[in-house]
Amino acid sequence: MVRLDFYGAPLRVDAEERLERCVTLLDDYAREVFEAQEENRQGIVLQNSHKTR
């Protein structure tokens, strides 16, 4: 963002903070999705193991 700020925009710091917050939120969301996916995968494995008994 700094490389593209040719004019020294007064809200650059605010924009950087907001962007960092977005990165954090996206990382948290991705972690939740992968955890849910893993839980679902484990649930399917457990369901399949009960069917074969």
mmCIF file with all atom_site columns, C-alpha atoms in Angstrom:
data_model
loop_
_atom_site.group_PDB
_atom_site.id
_atom_site.type_symbol
_atom_site.label_atom_id
_atom_site.label_alt_id
_atom_site.label_comp_id
_atom_site.label_asym_id
_atom_site.label_entity_id
_atom_site.label_seq_id
_atom_site.pdbx_PDB_ins_code
_atom_site.Cartn_x
_atom_site.Cartn_y
_atom_site.Cartn_z
_atom_site.occupancy
_atom_site.B_iso_or_equiv
_atom_site.pdbx_formal_charge
_atom_site.auth_seq_id
_atom_site.auth_comp_id
_atom_site.auth_asym_id
_atom_site.auth_atom_id
_atom_site.pdbx_PDB_model_num
ATOM 1  C CA . MET A 1 1  ? 0.000   0.000   0.000  1.00 0.00 ? 1  MET A CA 1
ATOM 2  C CA . VAL A 1 2  ? 2.853   2.374   0.791  1.00 0.00 ? 2  VAL A CA 1
ATOM 3  C CA . ARG A 1 3  ? 4.375   1.926   -2.679 1.00 0.00 ? 3  ARG A CA 1
ATOM 4  C CA . LEU A 1 4  ? 1.097   3.037   -4.258 1.00 0.00 ? 4  LEU A CA 1
ATOM 5  C CA . ASP A 1 5  ? 0.644   6.035   -1.951 1.00 0.00 ? 5  ASP A CA 1
ATOM 6  C CA . PHE A 1 6  ? 2.296   8.594   -4.197 1.00 0.00 ? 6  PHE A CA 1
ATOM 7  C CA . TYR A 1 7  ? 0.678   11.565  -2.468 1.00 0.00 ? 7  TYR A CA 1
ATOM 8  C CA . GLY A 1 8  ? 1.051   10.661  1.202  1.00 0.00 ? 8  GLY A CA 1
ATOM 9  C CA . ALA A 1 9  ? -2.645  10.120  1.846  1.00 0.00 ? 9  ALA A CA 1
ATOM 10 C CA . PRO A 1 10 ? -3.639  11.306  5.320  1.00 0.00 ? 10 PRO A CA 1
ATOM 11 C CA . LEU A 1 11 ? -5.693  8.160   5.983  1.00 0.00 ? 11 LEU A CA 1
ATOM 12 C CA . ARG A 1 12 ? -2.928  5.728   5.051  1.00 0.00 ? 12 ARG A CA 1
ATOM 13 C CA . VAL A 1 13 ? -2.338  4.646   8.646  1.00 0.00 ? 13 VAL A CA 1
ATOM 14 C CA . ASP A 1 14 ? -6.070  4.069   9.145  1.00 0.00 ? 14 ASP A CA 1
ATOM 15 C CA . ALA A 1 15 ? -6.241  2.082   5.910  1.00 0.00 ? 15 ALA A CA 1
ATOM 16 C CA . GLU A 1 16 ? -3.261  -0.066  6.950  1.00 0.00 ? 16 GLU A CA 1
ATOM 17 C CA . GLU A 1 17 ? -4.868  -0.792  10.326 1.00 0.00 ? 17 GLU A CA 1
ATOM 18 C CA . ARG A 1 18 ? -8.159  -1.723  8.684  1.00 0.00 ? 18 ARG A CA 1
ATOM 19 C CA . LEU A 1 19 ? -6.382  -3.937  6.177  1.00 0.00 ? 19 LEU A CA 1
ATOM 20 C CA . GLU A 1 20 ? -4.515  -5.710  8.977  1.00 0.00 ? 20 GLU A CA 1
ATOM 21 C CA . ARG A 1 21 ? -7.827  -6.268  10.769 1.00 0.00 ? 21 ARG A CA 1
ATOM 22 C CA . CYS A 1 22 ? -9.250  -7.782  7.579  1.00 0.00 ? 22 CYS A CA 1
ATOM 23 C CA . VAL A 1 23 ? -6.260  -10.107 7.321  1.00 0.00 ? 23 VAL A CA 1
ATOM 24 C CA . THR A 1 24 ? -6.789  -11.217 10.917 1.00 0.00 ? 24 THR A CA 1
ATOM 25 C CA . LEU A 1 25 ? -10.517 -11.800 10.370 1.00 0.00 ? 25 LEU A CA 1
ATOM 26 C CA . LEU A 1 26 ? -9.849  -13.770 7.188  1.00 0.00 ? 26 LEU A CA 1
ATOM 27 C CA . ASP A 1 27 ? -7.224  -15.910 8.914  1.00 0.00 ? 27 ASP A CA 1
ATOM 28 C CA . ASP A 1 28 ? -9.622  -16.627 11.784 1.00 0.00 ? 28 ASP A CA 1
ATOM 29 C CA . TYR A 1 29 ? -12.404 -17.520 9.362  1.00 0.00 ? 29 TYR A CA 1
ATOM 30 C CA . ALA A 1 30 ? -10.129 -19.817 7.352  1.00 0.00 ? 30 ALA A CA 1
ATOM 31 C CA . ARG A 1 31 ? -9.040  -21.567 10.548 1.00 0.00 ? 31 ARG A CA 1
ATOM 32 C CA . GLU A 1 32 ? -12.689 -22.126 11.520 1.00 0.00 ? 32 GLU A CA 1
ATOM 33 C CA . VAL A 1 33 ? -13.496 -23.529 8.087  1.00 0.00 ? 33 VAL A CA 1
ATOM 34 C CA . PHE A 1 34 ? -10.567 -25.950 8.147  1.00 0.00 ? 34 PHE A CA 1
ATOM 35 C CA . GLU A 1 35 ? -11.419 -27.049 11.691 1.00 0.00 ? 35 GLU A CA 1
ATOM 36 C CA . ALA A 1 36 ? -15.035 -27.674 10.704 1.00 0.00 ? 36 ALA A CA 1
ATOM 37 C CA . GLN A 1 37 ? -13.899 -29.553 7.621  1.00 0.00 ? 37 GLN A CA 1
ATOM 38 C CA . GLU A 1 38 ? -11.632 -31.738 9.755  1.00 0.00 ? 38 GLU A CA 1
ATOM 39 C CA . GLU A 1 39 ? -14.448 -32.393 12.245 1.00 0.00 ? 39 GLU A CA 1
ATOM 40 C CA . ASN A 1 40 ? -16.759 -33.372 9.379  1.00 0.00 ? 40 ASN A CA 1
ATOM 41 C CA . ARG A 1 41 ? -14.120 -35.641 7.897  1.00 0.00 ? 41 ARG A CA 1
ATOM 42 C CA . GLN A 1 42 ? -13.602 -37.349 11.246 1.00 0.00 ? 42 GLN A CA 1
ATOM 43 C CA . GLY A 1 43 ? -17.367 -37.726 11.663 1.00 0.00 ? 43 GLY A CA 1
ATOM 44 C CA . ILE A 1 44 ? -17.628 -39.408 8.263  1.00 0.00 ? 44 ILE A CA 1
ATOM 45 C CA . VAL A 1 45 ? -14.803 -41.787 9.137  1.00 0.00 ? 45 VAL A CA 1
ATOM 46 C CA . LEU A 1 46 ? -16.535 -42.675 12.406 1.00 0.00 ? 46 LEU A CA 1
ATOM 47 C CA . GLN A 1 47 ? -19.880 -43.193 10.645 1.00 0.00 ? 47 GLN A CA 1
ATOM 48 C CA . ASN A 1 48 ? -18.273 -45.442 8.058  1.00 0.00 ? 48 ASN A CA 1
ATOM 49 C CA . SER A 1 49 ? -16.487 -47.506 10.715 1.00 0.00 ? 49 SER A CA 1
ATOM 50 C CA . HIS A 1 50 ? -19.814 -48.128 12.486 1.00 0.00 ? 50 HIS A CA 1
ATOM 51 C CA . LYS A 1 51 ? -21.438 -49.265 9.207  1.00 0.00 ? 51 LYS A CA 1
ATOM 52 C CA . THR A 1 52 ? -18.817 -51.934 8.615  1.00 0.00 ? 52 THR A CA 1
ATOM 53 C CA . ARG A 1 53 ? -19.411 -53.552 11.996 1.00 0.00 ? 53 ARG A CA 1
#
